[in-house]
PDB file of C-alpha atoms in Angstrom:
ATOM      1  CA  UNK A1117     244.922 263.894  28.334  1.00  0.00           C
ATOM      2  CA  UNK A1118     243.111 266.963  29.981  1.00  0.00           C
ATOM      3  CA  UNK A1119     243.973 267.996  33.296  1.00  0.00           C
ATOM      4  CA  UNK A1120     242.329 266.550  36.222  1.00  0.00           C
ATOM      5  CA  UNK A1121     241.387 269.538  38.520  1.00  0.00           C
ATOM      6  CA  UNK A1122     240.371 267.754  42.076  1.00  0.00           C
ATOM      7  CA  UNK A1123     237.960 270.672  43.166  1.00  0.00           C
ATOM      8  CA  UNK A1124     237.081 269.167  46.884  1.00  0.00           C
ATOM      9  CA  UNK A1125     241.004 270.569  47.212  1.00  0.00           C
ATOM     10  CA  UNK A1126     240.430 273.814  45.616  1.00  0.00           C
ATOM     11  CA  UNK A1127     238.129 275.744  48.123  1.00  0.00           C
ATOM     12  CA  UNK A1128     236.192 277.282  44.709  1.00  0.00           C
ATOM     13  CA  UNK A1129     233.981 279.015  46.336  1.00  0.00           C
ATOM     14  CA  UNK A1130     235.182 282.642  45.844  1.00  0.00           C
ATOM     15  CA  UNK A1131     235.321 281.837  42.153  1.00  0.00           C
ATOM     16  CA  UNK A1132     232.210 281.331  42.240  1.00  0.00           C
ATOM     17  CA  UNK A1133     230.868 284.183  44.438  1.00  0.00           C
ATOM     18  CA  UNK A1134     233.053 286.169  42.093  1.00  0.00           C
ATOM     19  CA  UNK A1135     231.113 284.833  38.988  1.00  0.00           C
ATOM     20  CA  UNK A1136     228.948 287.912  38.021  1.00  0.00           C
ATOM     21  CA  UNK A1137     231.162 290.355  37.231  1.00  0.00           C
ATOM     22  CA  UNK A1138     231.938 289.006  34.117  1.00  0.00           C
ATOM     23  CA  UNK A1139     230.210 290.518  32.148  1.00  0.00           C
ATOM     24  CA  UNK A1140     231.791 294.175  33.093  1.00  0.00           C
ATOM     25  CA  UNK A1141     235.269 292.970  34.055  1.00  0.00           C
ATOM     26  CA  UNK A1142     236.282 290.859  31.490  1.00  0.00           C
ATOM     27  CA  UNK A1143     239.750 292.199  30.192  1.00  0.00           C
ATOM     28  CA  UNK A1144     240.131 290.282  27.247  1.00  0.00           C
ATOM     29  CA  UNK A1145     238.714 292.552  24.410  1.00  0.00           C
ATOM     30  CA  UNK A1146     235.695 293.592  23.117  1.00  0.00           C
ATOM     31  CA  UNK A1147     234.844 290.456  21.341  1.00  0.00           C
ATOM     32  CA  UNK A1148     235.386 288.264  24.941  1.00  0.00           C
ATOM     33  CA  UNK A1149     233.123 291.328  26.843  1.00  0.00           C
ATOM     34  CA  UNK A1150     230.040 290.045  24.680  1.00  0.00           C
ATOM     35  CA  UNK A1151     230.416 286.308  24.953  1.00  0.00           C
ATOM     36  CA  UNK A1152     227.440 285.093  25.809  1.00  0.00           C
ATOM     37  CA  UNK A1153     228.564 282.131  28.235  1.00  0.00           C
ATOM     38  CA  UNK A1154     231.683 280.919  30.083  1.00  0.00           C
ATOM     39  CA  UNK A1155     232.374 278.063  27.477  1.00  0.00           C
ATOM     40  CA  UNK A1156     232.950 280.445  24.797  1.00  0.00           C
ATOM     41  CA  UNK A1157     234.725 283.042  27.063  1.00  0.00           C
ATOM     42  CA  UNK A1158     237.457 279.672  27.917  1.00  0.00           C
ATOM     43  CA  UNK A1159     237.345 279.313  23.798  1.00  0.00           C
ATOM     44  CA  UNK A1160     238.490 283.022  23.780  1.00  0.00           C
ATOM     45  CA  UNK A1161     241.216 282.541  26.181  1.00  0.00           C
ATOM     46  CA  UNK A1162     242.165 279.566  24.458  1.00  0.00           C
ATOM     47  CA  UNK A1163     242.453 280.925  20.848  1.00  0.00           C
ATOM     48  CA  UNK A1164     242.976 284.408  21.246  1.00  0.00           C
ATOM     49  CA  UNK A1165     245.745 284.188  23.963  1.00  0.00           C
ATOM     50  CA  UNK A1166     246.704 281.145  24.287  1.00  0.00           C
ATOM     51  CA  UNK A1167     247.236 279.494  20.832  1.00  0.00           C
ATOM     52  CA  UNK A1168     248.657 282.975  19.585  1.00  0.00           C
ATOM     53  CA  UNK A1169     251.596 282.815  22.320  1.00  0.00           C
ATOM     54  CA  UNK A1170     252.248 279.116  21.568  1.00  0.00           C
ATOM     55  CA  UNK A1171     252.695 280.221  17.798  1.00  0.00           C
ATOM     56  CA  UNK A1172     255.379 282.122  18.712  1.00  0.00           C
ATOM     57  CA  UNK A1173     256.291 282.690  22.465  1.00  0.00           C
ATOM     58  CA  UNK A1174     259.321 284.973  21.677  1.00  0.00           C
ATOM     59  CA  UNK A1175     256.918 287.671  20.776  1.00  0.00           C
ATOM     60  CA  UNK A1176     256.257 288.332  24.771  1.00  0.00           C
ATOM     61  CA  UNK A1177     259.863 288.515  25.001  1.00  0.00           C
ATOM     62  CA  UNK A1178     260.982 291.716  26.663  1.00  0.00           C
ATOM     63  CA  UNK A1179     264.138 292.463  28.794  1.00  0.00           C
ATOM     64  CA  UNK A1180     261.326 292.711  32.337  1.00  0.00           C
ATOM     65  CA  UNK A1181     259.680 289.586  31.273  1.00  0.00           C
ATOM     66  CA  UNK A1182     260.623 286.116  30.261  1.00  0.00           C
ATOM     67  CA  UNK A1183     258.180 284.764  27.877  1.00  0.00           C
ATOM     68  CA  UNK A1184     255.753 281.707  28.768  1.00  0.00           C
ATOM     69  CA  UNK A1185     257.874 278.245  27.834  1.00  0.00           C
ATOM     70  CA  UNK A1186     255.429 275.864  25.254  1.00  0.00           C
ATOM     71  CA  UNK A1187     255.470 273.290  28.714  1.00  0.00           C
ATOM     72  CA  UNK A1188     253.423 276.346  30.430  1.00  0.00           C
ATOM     73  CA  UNK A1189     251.353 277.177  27.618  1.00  0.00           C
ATOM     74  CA  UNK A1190     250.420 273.117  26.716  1.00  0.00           C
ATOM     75  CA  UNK A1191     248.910 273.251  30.388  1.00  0.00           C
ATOM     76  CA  UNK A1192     247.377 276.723  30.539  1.00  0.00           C
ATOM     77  CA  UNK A1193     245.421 275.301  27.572  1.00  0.00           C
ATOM     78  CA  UNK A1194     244.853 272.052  29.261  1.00  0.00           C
ATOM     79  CA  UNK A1195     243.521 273.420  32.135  1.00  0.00           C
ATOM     80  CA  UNK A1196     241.295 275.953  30.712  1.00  0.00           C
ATOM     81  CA  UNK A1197     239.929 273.138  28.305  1.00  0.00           C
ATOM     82  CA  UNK A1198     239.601 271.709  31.889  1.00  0.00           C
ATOM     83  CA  UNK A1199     237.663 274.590  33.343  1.00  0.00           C
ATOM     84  CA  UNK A1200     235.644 275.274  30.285  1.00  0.00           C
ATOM     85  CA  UNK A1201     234.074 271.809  30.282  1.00  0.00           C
ATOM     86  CA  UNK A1202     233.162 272.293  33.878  1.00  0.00           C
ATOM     87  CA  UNK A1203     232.215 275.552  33.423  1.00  0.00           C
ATOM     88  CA  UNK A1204     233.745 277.591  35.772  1.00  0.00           C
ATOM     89  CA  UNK A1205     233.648 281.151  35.092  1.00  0.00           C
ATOM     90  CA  UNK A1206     236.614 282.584  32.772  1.00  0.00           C
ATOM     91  CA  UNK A1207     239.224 284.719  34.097  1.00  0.00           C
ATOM     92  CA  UNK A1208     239.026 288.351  33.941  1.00  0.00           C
ATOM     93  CA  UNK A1209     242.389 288.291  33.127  1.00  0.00           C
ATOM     94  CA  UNK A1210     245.474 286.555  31.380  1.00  0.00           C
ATOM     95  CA  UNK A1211     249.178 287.202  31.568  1.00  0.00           C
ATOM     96  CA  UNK A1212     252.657 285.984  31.549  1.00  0.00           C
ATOM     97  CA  UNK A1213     253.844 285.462  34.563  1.00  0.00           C
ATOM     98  CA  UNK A1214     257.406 287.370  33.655  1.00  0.00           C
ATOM     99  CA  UNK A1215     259.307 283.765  34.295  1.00  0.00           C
ATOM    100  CA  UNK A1216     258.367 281.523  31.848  1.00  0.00           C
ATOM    101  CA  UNK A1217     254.669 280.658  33.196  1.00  0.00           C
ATOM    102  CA  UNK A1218     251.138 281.695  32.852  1.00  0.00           C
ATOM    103  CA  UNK A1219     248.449 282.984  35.334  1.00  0.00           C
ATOM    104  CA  UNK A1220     244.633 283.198  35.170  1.00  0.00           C
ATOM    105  CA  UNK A1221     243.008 285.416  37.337  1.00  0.00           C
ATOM    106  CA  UNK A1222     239.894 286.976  38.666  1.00  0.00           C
ATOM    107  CA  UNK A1223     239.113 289.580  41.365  1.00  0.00           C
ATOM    108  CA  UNK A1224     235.745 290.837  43.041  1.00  0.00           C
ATOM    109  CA  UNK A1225     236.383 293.480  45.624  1.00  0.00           C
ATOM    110  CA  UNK A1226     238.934 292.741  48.090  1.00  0.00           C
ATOM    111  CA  UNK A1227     239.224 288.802  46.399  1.00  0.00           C
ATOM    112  CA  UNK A1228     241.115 287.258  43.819  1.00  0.00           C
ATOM    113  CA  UNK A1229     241.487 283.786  42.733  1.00  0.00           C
ATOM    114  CA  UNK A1230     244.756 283.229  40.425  1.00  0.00           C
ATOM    115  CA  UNK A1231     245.905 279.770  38.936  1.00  0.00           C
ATOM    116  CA  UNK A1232     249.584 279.794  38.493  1.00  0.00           C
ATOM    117  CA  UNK A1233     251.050 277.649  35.796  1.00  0.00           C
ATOM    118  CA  UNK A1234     254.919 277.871  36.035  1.00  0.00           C
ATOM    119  CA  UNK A1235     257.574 277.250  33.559  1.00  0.00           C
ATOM    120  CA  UNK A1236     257.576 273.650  34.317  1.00  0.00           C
ATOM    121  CA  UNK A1237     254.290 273.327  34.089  1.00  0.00           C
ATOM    122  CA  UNK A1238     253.400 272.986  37.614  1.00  0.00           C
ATOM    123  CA  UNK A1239     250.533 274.800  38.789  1.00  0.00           C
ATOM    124  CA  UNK A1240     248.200 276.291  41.752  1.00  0.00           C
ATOM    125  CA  UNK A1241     245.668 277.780  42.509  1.00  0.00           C
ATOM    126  CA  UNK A1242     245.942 281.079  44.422  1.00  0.00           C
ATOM    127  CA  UNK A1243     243.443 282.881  46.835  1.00  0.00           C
ATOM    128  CA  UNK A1244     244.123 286.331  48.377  1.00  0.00           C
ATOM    129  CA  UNK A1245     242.000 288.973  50.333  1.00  0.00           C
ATOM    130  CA  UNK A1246     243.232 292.637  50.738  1.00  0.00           C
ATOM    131  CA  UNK A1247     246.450 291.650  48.703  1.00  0.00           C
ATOM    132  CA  UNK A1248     247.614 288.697  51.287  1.00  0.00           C
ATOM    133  CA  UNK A1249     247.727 285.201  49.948  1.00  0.00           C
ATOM    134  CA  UNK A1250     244.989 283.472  52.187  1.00  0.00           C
ATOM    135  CA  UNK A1251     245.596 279.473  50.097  1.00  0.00           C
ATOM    136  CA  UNK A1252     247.652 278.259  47.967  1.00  0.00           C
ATOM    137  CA  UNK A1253     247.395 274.746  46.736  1.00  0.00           C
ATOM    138  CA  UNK A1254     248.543 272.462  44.367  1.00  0.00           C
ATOM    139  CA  UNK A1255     246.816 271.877  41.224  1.00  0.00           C
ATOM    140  CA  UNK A1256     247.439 268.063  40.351  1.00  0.00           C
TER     141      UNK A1256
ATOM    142  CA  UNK B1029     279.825 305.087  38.405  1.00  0.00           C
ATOM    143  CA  UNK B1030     279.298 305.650  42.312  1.00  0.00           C
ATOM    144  CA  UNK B1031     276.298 304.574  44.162  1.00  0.00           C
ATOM    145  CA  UNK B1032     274.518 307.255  45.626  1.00  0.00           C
ATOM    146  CA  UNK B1033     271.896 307.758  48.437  1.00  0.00           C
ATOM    147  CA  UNK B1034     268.206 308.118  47.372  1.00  0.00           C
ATOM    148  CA  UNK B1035     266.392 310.497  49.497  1.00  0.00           C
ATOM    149  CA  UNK B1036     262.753 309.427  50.456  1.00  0.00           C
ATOM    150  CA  UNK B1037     260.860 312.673  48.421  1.00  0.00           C
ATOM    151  CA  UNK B1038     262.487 311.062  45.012  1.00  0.00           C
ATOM    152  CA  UNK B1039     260.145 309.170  42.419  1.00  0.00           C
ATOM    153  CA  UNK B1040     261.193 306.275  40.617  1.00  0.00           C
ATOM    154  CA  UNK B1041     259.869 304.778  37.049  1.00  0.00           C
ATOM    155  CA  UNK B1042     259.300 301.456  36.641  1.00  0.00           C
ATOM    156  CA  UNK B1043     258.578 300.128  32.483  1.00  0.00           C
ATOM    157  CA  UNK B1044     255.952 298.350  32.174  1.00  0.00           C
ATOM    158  CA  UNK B1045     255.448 295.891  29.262  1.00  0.00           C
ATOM    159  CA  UNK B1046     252.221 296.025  27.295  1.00  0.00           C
ATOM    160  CA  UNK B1047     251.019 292.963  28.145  1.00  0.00           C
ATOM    161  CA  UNK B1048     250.729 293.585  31.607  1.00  0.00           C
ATOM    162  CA  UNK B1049     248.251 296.847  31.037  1.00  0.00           C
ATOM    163  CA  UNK B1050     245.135 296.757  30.325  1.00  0.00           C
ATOM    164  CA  UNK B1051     243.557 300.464  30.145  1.00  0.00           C
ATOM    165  CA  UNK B1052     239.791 298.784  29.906  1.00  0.00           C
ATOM    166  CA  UNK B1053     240.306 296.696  33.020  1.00  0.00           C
ATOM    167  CA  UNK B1054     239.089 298.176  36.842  1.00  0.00           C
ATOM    168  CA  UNK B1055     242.867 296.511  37.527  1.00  0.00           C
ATOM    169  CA  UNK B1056     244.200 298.323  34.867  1.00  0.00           C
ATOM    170  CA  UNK B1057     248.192 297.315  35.955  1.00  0.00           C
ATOM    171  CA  UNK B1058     248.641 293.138  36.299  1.00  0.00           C
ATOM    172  CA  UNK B1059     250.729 292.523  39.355  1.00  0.00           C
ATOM    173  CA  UNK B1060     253.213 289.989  37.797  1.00  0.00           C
ATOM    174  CA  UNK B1061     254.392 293.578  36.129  1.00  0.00           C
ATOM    175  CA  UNK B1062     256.483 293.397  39.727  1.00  0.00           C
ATOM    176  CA  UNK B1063     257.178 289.873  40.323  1.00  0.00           C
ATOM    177  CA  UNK B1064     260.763 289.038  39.810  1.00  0.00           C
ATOM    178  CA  UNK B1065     262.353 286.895  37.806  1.00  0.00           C
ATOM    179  CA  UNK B1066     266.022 284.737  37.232  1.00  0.00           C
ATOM    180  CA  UNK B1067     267.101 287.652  35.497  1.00  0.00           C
ATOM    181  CA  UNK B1068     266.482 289.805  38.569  1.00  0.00           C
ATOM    182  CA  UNK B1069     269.187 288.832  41.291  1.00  0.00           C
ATOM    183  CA  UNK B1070     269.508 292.311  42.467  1.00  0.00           C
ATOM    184  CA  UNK B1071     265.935 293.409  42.475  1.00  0.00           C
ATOM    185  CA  UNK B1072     263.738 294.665  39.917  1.00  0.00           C
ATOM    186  CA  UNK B1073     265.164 297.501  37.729  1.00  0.00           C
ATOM    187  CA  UNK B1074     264.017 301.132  37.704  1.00  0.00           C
ATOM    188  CA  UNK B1075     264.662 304.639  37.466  1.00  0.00           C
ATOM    189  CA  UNK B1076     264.671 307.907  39.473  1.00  0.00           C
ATOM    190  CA  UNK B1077     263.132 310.603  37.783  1.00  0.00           C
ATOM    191  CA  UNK B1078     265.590 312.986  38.461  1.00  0.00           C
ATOM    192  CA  UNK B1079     268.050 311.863  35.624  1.00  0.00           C
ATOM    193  CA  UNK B1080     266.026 310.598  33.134  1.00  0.00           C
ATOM    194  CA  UNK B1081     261.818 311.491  31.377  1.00  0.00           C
ATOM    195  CA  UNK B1082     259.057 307.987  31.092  1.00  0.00           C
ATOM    196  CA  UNK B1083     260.027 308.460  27.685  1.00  0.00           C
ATOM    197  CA  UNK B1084     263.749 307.752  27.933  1.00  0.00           C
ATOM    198  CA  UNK B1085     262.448 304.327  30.010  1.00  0.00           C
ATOM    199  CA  UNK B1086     260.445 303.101  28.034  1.00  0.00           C
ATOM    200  CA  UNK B1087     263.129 303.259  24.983  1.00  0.00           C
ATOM    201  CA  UNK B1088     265.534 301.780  26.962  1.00  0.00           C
ATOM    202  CA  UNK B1089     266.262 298.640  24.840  1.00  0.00           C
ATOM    203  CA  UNK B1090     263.186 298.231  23.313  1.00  0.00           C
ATOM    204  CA  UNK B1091     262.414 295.710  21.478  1.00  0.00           C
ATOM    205  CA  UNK B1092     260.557 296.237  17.819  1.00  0.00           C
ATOM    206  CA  UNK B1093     257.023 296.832  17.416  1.00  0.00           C
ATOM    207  CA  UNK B1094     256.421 296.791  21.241  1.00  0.00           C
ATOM    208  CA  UNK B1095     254.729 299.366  23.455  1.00  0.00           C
ATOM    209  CA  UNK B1096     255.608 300.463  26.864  1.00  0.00           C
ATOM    210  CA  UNK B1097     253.959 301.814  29.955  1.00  0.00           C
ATOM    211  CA  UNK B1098     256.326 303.770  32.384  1.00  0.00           C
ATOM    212  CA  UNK B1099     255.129 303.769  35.866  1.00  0.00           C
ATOM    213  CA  UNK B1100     255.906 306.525  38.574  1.00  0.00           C
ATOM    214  CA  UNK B1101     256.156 305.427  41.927  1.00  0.00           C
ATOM    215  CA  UNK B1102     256.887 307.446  45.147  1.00  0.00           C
ATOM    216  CA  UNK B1103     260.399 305.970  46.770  1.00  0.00           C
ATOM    217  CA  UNK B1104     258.759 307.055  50.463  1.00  0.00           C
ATOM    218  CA  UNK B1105     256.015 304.386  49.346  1.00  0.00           C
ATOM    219  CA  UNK B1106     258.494 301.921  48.723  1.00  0.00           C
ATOM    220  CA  UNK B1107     259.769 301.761  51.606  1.00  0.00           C
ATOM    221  CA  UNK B1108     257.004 302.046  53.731  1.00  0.00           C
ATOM    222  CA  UNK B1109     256.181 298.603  52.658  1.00  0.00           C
ATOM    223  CA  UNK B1110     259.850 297.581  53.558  1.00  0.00           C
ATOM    224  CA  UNK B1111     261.046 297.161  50.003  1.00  0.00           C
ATOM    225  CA  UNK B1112     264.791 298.574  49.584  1.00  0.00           C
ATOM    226  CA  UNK B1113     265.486 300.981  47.462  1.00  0.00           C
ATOM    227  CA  UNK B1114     268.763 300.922  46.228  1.00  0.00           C
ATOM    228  CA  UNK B1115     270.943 303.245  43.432  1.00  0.00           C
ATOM    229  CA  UNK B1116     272.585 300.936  40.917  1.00  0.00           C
ATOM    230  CA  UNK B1117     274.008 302.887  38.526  1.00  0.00           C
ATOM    231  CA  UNK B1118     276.457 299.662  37.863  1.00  0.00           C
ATOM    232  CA  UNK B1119     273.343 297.409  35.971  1.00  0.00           C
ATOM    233  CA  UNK B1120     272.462 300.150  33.792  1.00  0.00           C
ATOM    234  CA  UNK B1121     273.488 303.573  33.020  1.00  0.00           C
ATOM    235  CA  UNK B1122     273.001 307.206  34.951  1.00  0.00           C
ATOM    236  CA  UNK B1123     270.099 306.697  37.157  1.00  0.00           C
ATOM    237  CA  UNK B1124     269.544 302.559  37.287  1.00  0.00           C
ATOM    238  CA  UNK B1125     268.112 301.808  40.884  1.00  0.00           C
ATOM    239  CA  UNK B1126     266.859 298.685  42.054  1.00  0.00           C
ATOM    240  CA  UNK B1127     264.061 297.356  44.590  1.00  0.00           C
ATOM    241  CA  UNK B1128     266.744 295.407  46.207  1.00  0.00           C
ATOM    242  CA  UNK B1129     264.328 293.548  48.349  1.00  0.00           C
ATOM    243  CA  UNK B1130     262.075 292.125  45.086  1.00  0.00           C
ATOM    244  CA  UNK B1131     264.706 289.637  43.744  1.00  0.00           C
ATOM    245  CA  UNK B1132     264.290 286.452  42.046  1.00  0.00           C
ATOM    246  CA  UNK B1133     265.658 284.439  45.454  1.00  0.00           C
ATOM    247  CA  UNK B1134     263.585 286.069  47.634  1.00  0.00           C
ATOM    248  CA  UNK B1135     260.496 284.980  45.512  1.00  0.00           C
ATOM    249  CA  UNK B1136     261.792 281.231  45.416  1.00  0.00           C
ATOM    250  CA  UNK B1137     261.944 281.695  49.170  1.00  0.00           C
ATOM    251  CA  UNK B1138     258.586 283.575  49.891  1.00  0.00           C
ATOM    252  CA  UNK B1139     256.909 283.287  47.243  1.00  0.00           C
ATOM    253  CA  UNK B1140     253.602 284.833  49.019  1.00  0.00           C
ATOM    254  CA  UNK B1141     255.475 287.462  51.120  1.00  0.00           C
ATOM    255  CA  UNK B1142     256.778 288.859  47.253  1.00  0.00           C
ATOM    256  CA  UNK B1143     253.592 288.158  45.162  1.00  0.00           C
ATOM    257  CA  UNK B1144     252.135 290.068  47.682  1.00  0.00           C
ATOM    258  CA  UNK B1145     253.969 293.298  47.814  1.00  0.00           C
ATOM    259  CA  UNK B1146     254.016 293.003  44.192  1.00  0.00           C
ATOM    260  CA  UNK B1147     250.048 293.179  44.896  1.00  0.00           C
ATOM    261  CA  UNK B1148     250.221 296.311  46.969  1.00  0.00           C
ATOM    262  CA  UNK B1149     252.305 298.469  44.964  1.00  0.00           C
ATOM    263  CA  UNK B1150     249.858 297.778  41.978  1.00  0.00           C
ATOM    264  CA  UNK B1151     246.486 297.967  43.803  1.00  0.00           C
ATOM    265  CA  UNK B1152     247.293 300.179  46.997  1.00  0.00           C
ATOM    266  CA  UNK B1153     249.467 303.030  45.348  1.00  0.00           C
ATOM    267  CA  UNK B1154     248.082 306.064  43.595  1.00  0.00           C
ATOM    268  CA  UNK B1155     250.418 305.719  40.738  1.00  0.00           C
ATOM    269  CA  UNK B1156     251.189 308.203  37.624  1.00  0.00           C
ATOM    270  CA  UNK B1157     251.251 306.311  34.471  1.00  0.00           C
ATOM    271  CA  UNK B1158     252.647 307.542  31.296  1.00  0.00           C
ATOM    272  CA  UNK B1159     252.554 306.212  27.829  1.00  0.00           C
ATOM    273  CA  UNK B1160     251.962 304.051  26.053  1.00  0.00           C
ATOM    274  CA  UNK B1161     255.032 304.805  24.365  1.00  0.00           C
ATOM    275  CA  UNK B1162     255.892 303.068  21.045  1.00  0.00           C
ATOM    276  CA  UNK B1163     256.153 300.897  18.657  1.00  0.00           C
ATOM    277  CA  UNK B1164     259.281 302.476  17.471  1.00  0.00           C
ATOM    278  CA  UNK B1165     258.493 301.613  14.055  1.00  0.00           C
ATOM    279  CA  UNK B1166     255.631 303.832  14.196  1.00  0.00           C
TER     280      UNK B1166
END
């Protein structure tokens, strides 16, 4: 079953405002950079990232970072199937979070928007300004 | 190995796995590079310049095939934004120090006051970045 993402609760508004830097931000390679919408930038994230670290999530392993458990990565993909069929803008970037989860983030000027997924698969959704965490709220 | 004090005009290197930097990106160096994890109970590792190159860090039990980032940070920066910086020569070998206020409990207790310093030192500091060093198979 997909995630349900309840977005009255989500204050998406800066992800929004943030939307046009795309284009120029993305961080996810060359081949994400020229995607020509947000569905296919999610697809990206999806198959690129995503499937390739739940293939084998021991290759992230490293002794400063704790690779993403398959929990985390079943509902990084479920929520970015999520976000892709609402079509919310992709994240300009992708990462471990160094303890077993996964984080999607974007940033426009002194604004970022993260979605947290931790190890247990429990995430939220993450909104700073000048590096201070302004919201952070469940993501049911 | 004795602990030692760490004057505030030292530099420190921190390693900084692949994954989390991205030359292409205006945010070139992901925050979660500093975020703290159950492996860190004493604070995230790194090491002063003094005793050891970014080269020797980033070999530092590296793991096949992987490359490595090795970041320089000023200690006087540090602790500016009230993180501790601390010699621990006992986790590691001649010049091990640790940022004794980023550990894995004091995320699970704040998790915004950490995530955010974590923030700062990646977006507010003029940092020196070597590398990328690796894979050692090359």
């Amino acid at each position: 079953m997909i995630a349900t993402v309840d977005t009255q609760t989500l204050s998406i508004e800066p992800l929004e405002a943030i939307t046009s830097t795309a284009a120029t931000d993305d961080t996810l390679g060359v081949k994400a950079r020229f995607l020509s919408n947000n569905h296919d930038a999610w697809q990206s994230v999806i198959d690129m990232k995503l499937n390739e670290w739940g293939i084998d999530p021991n290759q992230l392993e490293e002794e400063e970072l704790i690779p993403p458990t398959r929990t985390a990565i079943r509902k990084a993909v479920k929520l970015a199937q999520a976000f892709q069929n609402d079509d919310w803008p992709p994240p300009m970037r992708v990462v471990p979070d160094g303890d077993g989860g996964v984080v999607f983030e974007r940033w426009s000027g002194s604004i970022s928007v993260s979605i947290e997924i931790d190890k247990n698969g429990e995430s939220e959704f993450v909104e700073c300004c000048d590096n201070k965490v302004t919201s952070r709220v469940r993501i049911s | 190995m004795e602990r030692e004090p760490i004057a505030n005009d030292e530099l420190v290197y921190r390693r900084v796995p692949e994954v989390f930097y991205d030359p292409n990106s205006n945010r070139p160096l992901a925050w979660e590079a500093f975020r703290p994890n159950k492996n860190d109970t004493d604070g995230l590792s790194v090491w002063l310049s003094k005793y050891v190159s970014p080269s020797d860090v980033a070999q530092r039990n590296a793991r096949f095939g992987k490359r490595y980032y090795v970041l320089e940070i000023a200690v006087t920066d540090l602790r500016e934004l009230g993180i501790e910086v601390i010699s621990t020569p006992e986790h590691g070998e001649l010049g091990h120090a640790s940022l004794a206020t980023m550990t894995y409990a004091a995320y699970q207790a704040d998790k915004n006051l950490i995530s955010e310093l974590a923030k700062r030192i990646t977006l507010e500091f003029k940092h020196i970045i070597y590398g990328p060093y690796g894979p050692l198979d090359e």
